[in-house]
Each structure stands twice: as structure tokens, then as C-alpha cells.
Amino acid sequence: QKEVEQDPGPLSVPEGAIVSLNCTYSNSAFQYFMWYRQYSRKGPELLMYTYSSGNKEDGRFTAQVDKSSKYISLFIRDSQPSDSATYLCATLSGGYQKVTFGTGTKLQVIP
Amino acid sequence: NAGVTQTPKFRILKIGQSMTLQCTQDMNHNYMYWYRQDPGMGLKLIYYSVGAGITDKGEVPNGYNVSRSTTEDFPLRLELAAPSQTSVYFCASIGGVNTEAFFGQGTRLTVV
């Protein structure tokens, strides 16, 4: 079983739609959860970072963590063409700060 | 600050050739990582380092070697290139416990 599972998509939505991206994880020891955004031919960039269960908002983005079901989500409101990218969920654990990534979901927002 | 810098950006190797992918960070980060990214497969950890002089294997270390003689540099060595090593390679660094990972722009390697 992979430590972090993510639907690879691709996901195509019209501009203005609400986007929901999801991941599950297997290790209950994971405590820190992140969403990275990766544009084509670029390195990943941190988008959201959460620690506890619940929601965290940043502008049009909301990250949600449910530790009881080991489920993490990213919601994008009023999606824009500039949001078209691959979104990777990740967890951080261990003394050496290992970052474990999901496979990434490719999102396309159509104008 | 330049952040994490990787060179080269692109490279084509022949089977059996060797090369070194360079990674430098100017943020005085202790933790450094090498990942490879294949289509639809996410990022897989090759090697990591928790400080100068300390390195260890990740998920997919076979065919690679690393060294960490300074805090700033973390080169990745391919000794006998194989087609299976065709991938995009990312170097990353983390400054401290539970902080953000910064990534380089990647090295796109093709082995033919």
C-alpha cells in the first residue's frame, strides 16, 4: 500500500468552478500535511500547510484534514485558468523530515 | 537569495555514461533531498541528507550515489546510465523541523 494515494486525474473544469482534490494516507503517525502546486516544467511550490484536523483557508484555497479517516483535501473556489497545474499532496514525518508525495492530480481550468 | 539551484537543466546521456547532477542551496538548510519524477508516478525519494557528511538512501537509490561535503552542495552521481534513469530530477532542501521544502527547477535527463 502506498503511503499517500492520490487520483492522478486529469481533471478538467470550467473557469469559476469549485475544484476538489483529494488524497488518502496510510500512516497514522503523519502529522503535517501539505499541498504543492507544480506548473509544467517547474519545481513544486508550497501552496498550503496544515497540522491539525479541520480547515485552513488562504484566499480561494481551503485545505482540509480529517485524521480519523486519514483523508486530506484541497478546495479551490472560483477557479482560474492560472490554477491549471499539477497539485501534489504531501506529508512530512520522521527525524529526517521526509516528505512523501502523492502522485499528483493534473488540473486544467478552461476559460 | 537564489534558493535551490540545479544544473544542468537538460542533459542527454548515452547508456553506460556517467554524470553528476549539481544541487546548491544558499539558505543554510541542513536537510537536502533528491527526488525523481516520472509521468503519473509522483516524486520518489532517491537519497537524502540531514547535514554535511551524513547521507542515506531513500526509496529508489539503485544506480545513484551522493555526497554532502558542505552544507550548501548535494550532488547526485549516476555512474552507469541506463534508460530506466530517464526522468526529471528535483533537488529540495528543508531548513528545520516541520518547515517548507524548497525545490530546484529540475534537471530533465534522457538516457538513450
PDB file of N, CA and C in Angstrom, chain A residues 28-103:
ATOM      1  N   SER A  28      -0.786   6.570  10.361  1.00  0.00           N
ATOM      2  CA  SER A  28      -1.426   7.457  11.335  1.00  0.00           C
ATOM      3  C   SER A  28      -0.416   8.340  12.065  1.00  0.00           C
ATOM      4  N   ALA A  29       0.878   8.047  11.898  1.00  0.00           N
ATOM      5  CA  ALA A  29       1.905   8.882  12.535  1.00  0.00           C
ATOM      6  C   ALA A  29       2.119  10.199  11.803  1.00  0.00           C
ATOM      7  N   PHE A  30       1.645  10.282  10.568  1.00  0.00           N
ATOM      8  CA  PHE A  30       1.801  11.546   9.835  1.00  0.00           C
ATOM      9  C   PHE A  30       1.045  12.649  10.559  1.00  0.00           C
ATOM     10  N   GLN A  31       1.713  13.786  10.695  1.00  0.00           N
ATOM     11  CA  GLN A  31       1.081  14.878  11.430  1.00  0.00           C
ATOM     12  C   GLN A  31       0.966  16.153  10.609  1.00  0.00           C
ATOM     13  N   TYR A  32       1.836  16.301   9.623  1.00  0.00           N
ATOM     14  CA  TYR A  32       1.879  17.533   8.859  1.00  0.00           C
ATOM     15  C   TYR A  32       1.536  17.227   7.415  1.00  0.00           C
ATOM     16  N   PHE A  33       0.675  18.060   6.867  1.00  0.00           N
ATOM     17  CA  PHE A  33       0.146  17.795   5.539  1.00  0.00           C
ATOM     18  C   PHE A  33       0.286  19.040   4.685  1.00  0.00           C
ATOM     19  N   MET A  34       0.666  18.812   3.454  1.00  0.00           N
ATOM     20  CA  MET A  34       0.954  19.929   2.577  1.00  0.00           C
ATOM     21  C   MET A  34       0.347  19.707   1.199  1.00  0.00           C
ATOM     22  N   TRP A  35       0.083  20.806   0.532  1.00  0.00           N
ATOM     23  CA  TRP A  35      -0.279  20.783  -0.879  1.00  0.00           C
ATOM     24  C   TRP A  35       0.750  21.610  -1.626  1.00  0.00           C
ATOM     25  N   TYR A  36       1.312  20.992  -2.650  1.00  0.00           N
ATOM     26  CA  TYR A  36       2.247  21.684  -3.525  1.00  0.00           C
ATOM     27  C   TYR A  36       1.582  21.856  -4.894  1.00  0.00           C
ATOM     28  N   ARG A  37       1.922  22.949  -5.547  1.00  0.00           N
ATOM     29  CA  ARG A  37       1.462  23.209  -6.899  1.00  0.00           C
ATOM     30  C   ARG A  37       2.692  23.177  -7.804  1.00  0.00           C
ATOM     31  N   GLN A  38       2.544  22.499  -8.930  1.00  0.00           N
ATOM     32  CA  GLN A  38       3.653  22.376  -9.866  1.00  0.00           C
ATOM     33  C   GLN A  38       3.178  22.736 -11.262  1.00  0.00           C
ATOM     34  N   TYR A  39       3.714  23.846 -11.770  1.00  0.00           N
ATOM     35  CA  TYR A  39       3.446  24.214 -13.148  1.00  0.00           C
ATOM     36  C   TYR A  39       4.343  23.389 -14.061  1.00  0.00           C
ATOM     37  N   SER A  40       3.939  23.302 -15.321  1.00  0.00           N
ATOM     38  CA  SER A  40       4.655  22.476 -16.282  1.00  0.00           C
ATOM     39  C   SER A  40       6.121  22.892 -16.361  1.00  0.00           C
ATOM     40  N   ARG A  41       7.012  21.925 -16.261  1.00  0.00           N
ATOM     41  CA  ARG A  41       8.454  22.127 -16.386  1.00  0.00           C
ATOM     42  C   ARG A  41       9.027  23.019 -15.280  1.00  0.00           C
ATOM     43  N   LYS A  42       8.362  23.035 -14.134  1.00  0.00           N
ATOM     44  CA  LYS A  42       8.848  23.785 -12.982  1.00  0.00           C
ATOM     45  C   LYS A  42       8.925  22.864 -11.770  1.00  0.00           C
ATOM     46  N   GLY A  43       9.645  23.299 -10.732  1.00  0.00           N
ATOM     47  CA  GLY A  43       9.669  22.554  -9.493  1.00  0.00           C
ATOM     48  C   GLY A  43       8.405  22.822  -8.678  1.00  0.00           C
ATOM     49  N   PRO A  44       8.040  21.899  -7.776  1.00  0.00           N
ATOM     50  CA  PRO A  44       6.870  22.117  -6.912  1.00  0.00           C
ATOM     51  C   PRO A  44       7.063  23.320  -5.995  1.00  0.00           C
ATOM     52  N   GLU A  45       5.959  24.012  -5.730  1.00  0.00           N
ATOM     53  CA  GLU A  45       5.970  25.143  -4.799  1.00  0.00           C
ATOM     54  C   GLU A  45       4.897  24.918  -3.739  1.00  0.00           C
ATOM     55  N   LEU A  46       5.224  25.216  -2.494  1.00  0.00           N
ATOM     56  CA  LEU A  46       4.275  25.016  -1.411  1.00  0.00           C
ATOM     57  C   LEU A  46       3.072  25.935  -1.563  1.00  0.00           C
ATOM     58  N   LEU A  47       1.881  25.345  -1.454  1.00  0.00           N
ATOM     59  CA  LEU A  47       0.636  26.107  -1.565  1.00  0.00           C
ATOM     60  C   LEU A  47      -0.029  26.249  -0.198  1.00  0.00           C
ATOM     61  N   MET A  48      -0.174  25.133   0.499  1.00  0.00           N
ATOM     62  CA  MET A  48      -0.836  25.140   1.804  1.00  0.00           C
ATOM     63  C   MET A  48      -0.125  24.154   2.720  1.00  0.00           C
ATOM     64  N   TYR A  49      -0.205  24.442   4.017  1.00  0.00           N
ATOM     65  CA  TYR A  49       0.494  23.627   5.015  1.00  0.00           C
ATOM     66  C   TYR A  49      -0.420  23.540   6.231  1.00  0.00           C
ATOM     67  N   THR A  50      -0.787  22.339   6.644  1.00  0.00           N
ATOM     68  CA  THR A  50      -1.677  22.205   7.799  1.00  0.00           C
ATOM     69  C   THR A  50      -1.130  21.169   8.763  1.00  0.00           C
ATOM     70  N   TYR A  51      -1.494  21.312   9.999  1.00  0.00           N
ATOM     71  CA  TYR A  51      -1.049  20.393  11.038  1.00  0.00           C
ATOM     72  C   TYR A  51      -2.202  19.592  11.620  1.00  0.00           C
ATOM     73  N   SER A  52      -3.218  20.257  12.036  1.00  0.00           N
ATOM     74  CA  SER A  52      -4.274  19.569  12.762  1.00  0.00           C
ATOM     75  C   SER A  52      -5.455  19.246  11.855  1.00  0.00           C
ATOM     76  N   SER A  53      -6.368  18.466  12.361  1.00  0.00           N
ATOM     77  CA  SER A  53      -7.614  18.226  11.644  1.00  0.00           C
ATOM     78  C   SER A  53      -8.405  19.528  11.553  1.00  0.00           C
ATOM     79  N   GLY A  54      -9.208  19.629  10.512  1.00  0.00           N
ATOM     80  CA  GLY A  54     -10.012  20.828  10.331  1.00  0.00           C
ATOM     81  C   GLY A  54      -9.656  21.527   9.041  1.00  0.00           C
ATOM     82  N   ASN A  55     -10.113  22.751   8.913  1.00  0.00           N
ATOM     83  CA  ASN A  55      -9.917  23.531   7.693  1.00  0.00           C
ATOM     84  C   ASN A  55      -8.916  24.655   7.885  1.00  0.00           C
ATOM     85  N   LYS A  56      -8.235  24.971   6.798  1.00  0.00           N
ATOM     86  CA  LYS A  56      -7.353  26.138   6.774  1.00  0.00           C
ATOM     87  C   LYS A  56      -7.589  26.857   5.465  1.00  0.00           C
ATOM     88  N   GLU A  57      -7.877  28.135   5.554  1.00  0.00           N
ATOM     89  CA  GLU A  57      -8.177  28.920   4.356  1.00  0.00           C
ATOM     90  C   GLU A  57      -7.060  29.872   4.019  1.00  0.00           C
ATOM     91  N   ASP A  58      -6.848  30.068   2.702  1.00  0.00           N
ATOM     92  CA  ASP A  58      -5.908  31.073   2.228  1.00  0.00           C
ATOM     93  C   ASP A  58      -6.435  31.579   0.900  1.00  0.00           C
ATOM     94  N   GLY A  59      -7.170  32.683   0.954  1.00  0.00           N
ATOM     95  CA  GLY A  59      -7.763  33.224  -0.265  1.00  0.00           C
ATOM     96  C   GLY A  59      -8.783  32.261  -0.850  1.00  0.00           C
ATOM     97  N   ARG A  60      -8.572  31.861  -2.080  1.00  0.00           N
ATOM     98  CA  ARG A  60      -9.517  30.954  -2.751  1.00  0.00           C
ATOM     99  C   ARG A  60      -9.253  29.472  -2.409  1.00  0.00           C
ATOM    100  N   PHE A  61      -8.229  29.229  -1.642  1.00  0.00           N
ATOM    101  CA  PHE A  61      -7.832  27.846  -1.344  1.00  0.00           C
ATOM    102  C   PHE A  61      -8.200  27.465   0.092  1.00  0.00           C
ATOM    103  N   THR A  62      -8.725  26.253   0.249  1.00  0.00           N
ATOM    104  CA  THR A  62      -9.011  25.699   1.564  1.00  0.00           C
ATOM    105  C   THR A  62      -8.434  24.297   1.637  1.00  0.00           C
ATOM    106  N   ALA A  63      -7.618  24.063   2.644  1.00  0.00           N
ATOM    107  CA  ALA A  63      -7.078  22.726   2.889  1.00  0.00           C
ATOM    108  C   ALA A  63      -7.828  22.116   4.056  1.00  0.00           C
ATOM    109  N   GLN A  64      -8.177  20.857   3.913  1.00  0.00           N
ATOM    110  CA  GLN A  64      -8.963  20.175   4.932  1.00  0.00           C
ATOM    111  C   GLN A  64      -8.271  18.874   5.292  1.00  0.00           C
ATOM    112  N   VAL A  65      -8.193  18.589   6.589  1.00  0.00           N
ATOM    113  CA  VAL A  65      -7.580  17.356   7.060  1.00  0.00           C
ATOM    114  C   VAL A  65      -8.557  16.637   7.970  1.00  0.00           C
ATOM    115  N   ASP A  66      -8.761  15.362   7.723  1.00  0.00           N
ATOM    116  CA  ASP A  66      -9.559  14.520   8.606  1.00  0.00           C
ATOM    117  C   ASP A  66      -8.667  13.354   9.044  1.00  0.00           C
ATOM    118  N   LYS A  67      -8.063  13.485  10.205  1.00  0.00           N
ATOM    119  CA  LYS A  67      -7.120  12.465  10.665  1.00  0.00           C
ATOM    120  C   LYS A  67      -7.824  11.161  11.014  1.00  0.00           C
ATOM    121  N   SER A  68      -9.078  11.226  11.403  1.00  0.00           N
ATOM    122  CA  SER A  68      -9.782   9.994  11.778  1.00  0.00           C
ATOM    123  C   SER A  68      -9.963   9.074  10.584  1.00  0.00           C
ATOM    124  N   SER A  69     -10.143   9.660   9.398  1.00  0.00           N
ATOM    125  CA  SER A  69     -10.290   8.834   8.199  1.00  0.00           C
ATOM    126  C   SER A  69      -9.053   8.890   7.309  1.00  0.00           C
ATOM    127  N   LYS A  70      -8.031   9.607   7.745  1.00  0.00           N
ATOM    128  CA  LYS A  70      -6.768   9.736   7.007  1.00  0.00           C
ATOM    129  C   LYS A  70      -7.031  10.279   5.600  1.00  0.00           C
ATOM    130  N   TYR A  71      -7.706  11.388   5.574  1.00  0.00           N
ATOM    131  CA  TYR A  71      -8.161  11.979   4.314  1.00  0.00           C
ATOM    132  C   TYR A  71      -7.773  13.442   4.309  1.00  0.00           C
ATOM    133  N   ILE A  72      -7.159  13.900   3.208  1.00  0.00           N
ATOM    134  CA  ILE A  72      -6.834  15.314   3.086  1.00  0.00           C
ATOM    135  C   ILE A  72      -7.374  15.835   1.763  1.00  0.00           C
ATOM    136  N   SER A  73      -7.832  17.070   1.784  1.00  0.00           N
ATOM    137  CA  SER A  73      -8.476  17.663   0.617  1.00  0.00           C
ATOM    138  C   SER A  73      -7.991  19.078   0.396  1.00  0.00           C
ATOM    139  N   LEU A  74      -8.062  19.496  -0.850  1.00  0.00           N
ATOM    140  CA  LEU A  74      -7.806  20.889  -1.222  1.00  0.00           C
ATOM    141  C   LEU A  74      -8.980  21.347  -2.075  1.00  0.00           C
ATOM    142  N   PHE A  75      -9.592  22.465  -1.664  1.00  0.00           N
ATOM    143  CA  PHE A  75     -10.687  23.045  -2.426  1.00  0.00           C
ATOM    144  C   PHE A  75     -10.215  24.369  -3.025  1.00  0.00           C
ATOM    145  N   ILE A  76     -10.554  24.564  -4.276  1.00  0.00           N
ATOM    146  CA  ILE A  76     -10.236  25.816  -4.955  1.00  0.00           C
ATOM    147  C   ILE A  76     -11.554  26.439  -5.383  1.00  0.00           C
ATOM    148  N   ARG A  77     -11.832  27.631  -4.854  1.00  0.00           N
ATOM    149  CA  ARG A  77     -13.065  28.341  -5.235  1.00  0.00           C
ATOM    150  C   ARG A  77     -12.780  29.258  -6.409  1.00  0.00           C
ATOM    151  N   ASP A  78     -13.818  29.513  -7.210  1.00  0.00           N
ATOM    152  CA  ASP A  78     -13.699  30.451  -8.329  1.00  0.00           C
ATOM    153  C   ASP A  78     -12.419  30.163  -9.122  1.00  0.00           C
ATOM    154  N   SER A  79     -12.313  28.943  -9.593  1.00  0.00           N
ATOM    155  CA  SER A  79     -11.075  28.516 -10.247  1.00  0.00           C
ATOM    156  C   SER A  79     -10.778  29.372 -11.480  1.00  0.00           C
ATOM    157  N   GLN A  80      -9.483  29.600 -11.692  1.00  0.00           N
ATOM    158  CA  GLN A  80      -8.998  30.453 -12.773  1.00  0.00           C
ATOM    159  C   GLN A  80      -8.103  29.643 -13.714  1.00  0.00           C
ATOM    160  N   PRO A  81      -7.986  30.049 -14.968  1.00  0.00           N
ATOM    161  CA  PRO A  81      -7.061  29.349 -15.872  1.00  0.00           C
ATOM    162  C   PRO A  81      -5.638  29.282 -15.320  1.00  0.00           C
ATOM    163  N   SER A  82      -5.251  30.285 -14.542  1.00  0.00           N
ATOM    164  CA  SER A  82      -3.905  30.289 -13.955  1.00  0.00           C
ATOM    165  C   SER A  82      -3.732  29.220 -12.877  1.00  0.00           C
ATOM    166  N   ASP A  83      -4.843  28.596 -12.460  1.00  0.00           N
ATOM    167  CA  ASP A  83      -4.764  27.488 -11.497  1.00  0.00           C
ATOM    168  C   ASP A  83      -4.407  26.170 -12.190  1.00  0.00           C
ATOM    169  N   SER A  84      -4.379  26.169 -13.508  1.00  0.00           N
ATOM    170  CA  SER A  84      -4.046  24.945 -14.255  1.00  0.00           C
ATOM    171  C   SER A  84      -2.622  24.530 -13.925  1.00  0.00           C
ATOM    172  N   ALA A  85      -2.486  23.370 -13.313  1.00  0.00           N
ATOM    173  CA  ALA A  85      -1.193  22.878 -12.836  1.00  0.00           C
ATOM    174  C   ALA A  85      -1.408  21.469 -12.301  1.00  0.00           C
ATOM    175  N   THR A  86      -0.334  20.869 -11.854  1.00  0.00           N
ATOM    176  CA  THR A  86      -0.444  19.603 -11.134  1.00  0.00           C
ATOM    177  C   THR A  86      -0.360  19.891  -9.642  1.00  0.00           C
ATOM    178  N   TYR A  87      -1.278  19.318  -8.887  1.00  0.00           N
ATOM    179  CA  TYR A  87      -1.342  19.535  -7.447  1.00  0.00           C
ATOM    180  C   TYR A  87      -0.931  18.249  -6.737  1.00  0.00           C
ATOM    181  N   LEU A  88       0.067  18.373  -5.878  1.00  0.00           N
ATOM    182  CA  LEU A  88       0.606  17.217  -5.163  1.00  0.00           C
ATOM    183  C   LEU A  88       0.324  17.350  -3.679  1.00  0.00           C
ATOM    184  N   CYS A  89      -0.302  16.336  -3.113  1.00  0.00           N
ATOM    185  CA  CYS A  89      -0.419  16.318  -1.664  1.00  0.00           C
ATOM    186  C   CYS A  89       0.850  15.674  -1.103  1.00  0.00           C
ATOM    187  N   ALA A  90       1.169  16.017   0.123  1.00  0.00           N
ATOM    188  CA  ALA A  90       2.391  15.503   0.728  1.00  0.00           C
ATOM    189  C   ALA A  90       2.249  15.471   2.238  1.00  0.00           C
ATOM    190  N   THR A  91       2.999  14.566   2.842  1.00  0.00           N
ATOM    191  CA  THR A  91       3.062  14.519   4.290  1.00  0.00           C
ATOM    192  C   THR A  91       4.516  14.635   4.714  1.00  0.00           C
ATOM    193  N   LEU A  92       4.718  15.079   5.938  1.00  0.00           N
ATOM    194  CA  LEU A  92       6.062  15.301   6.466  1.00  0.00           C
ATOM    195  C   LEU A  92       6.192  14.485   7.734  1.00  0.00           C
ATOM    196  N   SER A  93       7.252  13.702   7.832  1.00  0.00           N
ATOM    197  CA  SER A  93       7.387  12.861   9.021  1.00  0.00           C
ATOM    198  C   SER A  93       8.845  12.516   9.272  1.00  0.00           C
ATOM    199  N   GLY A  94       9.083  12.050  10.456  1.00  0.00           N
ATOM    200  CA  GLY A  94      10.384  11.485  10.758  1.00  0.00           C
ATOM    201  C   GLY A  94      11.426  12.504  11.178  1.00  0.00           C
ATOM    202  N   GLY A  95      12.444  11.995  11.828  1.00  0.00           N
ATOM    203  CA  GLY A  95      13.519  12.863  12.293  1.00  0.00           C
ATOM    204  C   GLY A  95      14.272  13.526  11.149  1.00  0.00           C
ATOM    205  N   TYR A  96      14.277  12.878   9.991  1.00  0.00           N
ATOM    206  CA  TYR A  96      14.983  13.492   8.864  1.00  0.00           C
ATOM    207  C   TYR A  96      14.039  14.265   7.954  1.00  0.00           C
ATOM    208  N   GLN A  97      12.846  14.534   8.479  1.00  0.00           N
ATOM    209  CA  GLN A  97      11.906  15.395   7.765  1.00  0.00           C
ATOM    210  C   GLN A  97      11.589  14.876   6.373  1.00  0.00           C
ATOM    211  N   LYS A  98      11.262  13.623   6.283  1.00  0.00           N
ATOM    212  CA  LYS A  98      10.943  13.017   4.996  1.00  0.00           C
ATOM    213  C   LYS A  98       9.618  13.542   4.468  1.00  0.00           C
ATOM    214  N   VAL A  99       9.630  14.010   3.247  1.00  0.00           N
ATOM    215  CA  VAL A  99       8.409  14.458   2.581  1.00  0.00           C
ATOM    216  C   VAL A  99       7.970  13.349   1.625  1.00  0.00           C
ATOM    217  N   THR A 100       6.773  12.838   1.841  1.00  0.00           N
ATOM    218  CA  THR A 100       6.219  11.782   0.994  1.00  0.00           C
ATOM    219  C   THR A 100       5.100  12.372   0.162  1.00  0.00           C
ATOM    220  N   PHE A 101       5.197  12.184  -1.147  1.00  0.00           N
ATOM    221  CA  PHE A 101       4.260  12.806  -2.068  1.00  0.00           C
ATOM    222  C   PHE A 101       3.258  11.808  -2.618  1.00  0.00           C
ATOM    223  N   GLY A 102       2.047  12.327  -2.922  1.00  0.00           N
ATOM    224  CA  GLY A 102       1.131  11.585  -3.755  1.00  0.00           C
ATOM    225  C   GLY A 102       1.583  11.714  -5.206  1.00  0.00           C
ATOM    226  N   THR A 103       0.862  11.038  -6.092  1.00  0.00           N
ATOM    227  CA  THR A 103       1.269  11.035  -7.492  1.00  0.00           C
ATOM    228  C   THR A 103       0.967  12.351  -8.202  1.00  0.00           C
TER     229      THR A 103
END
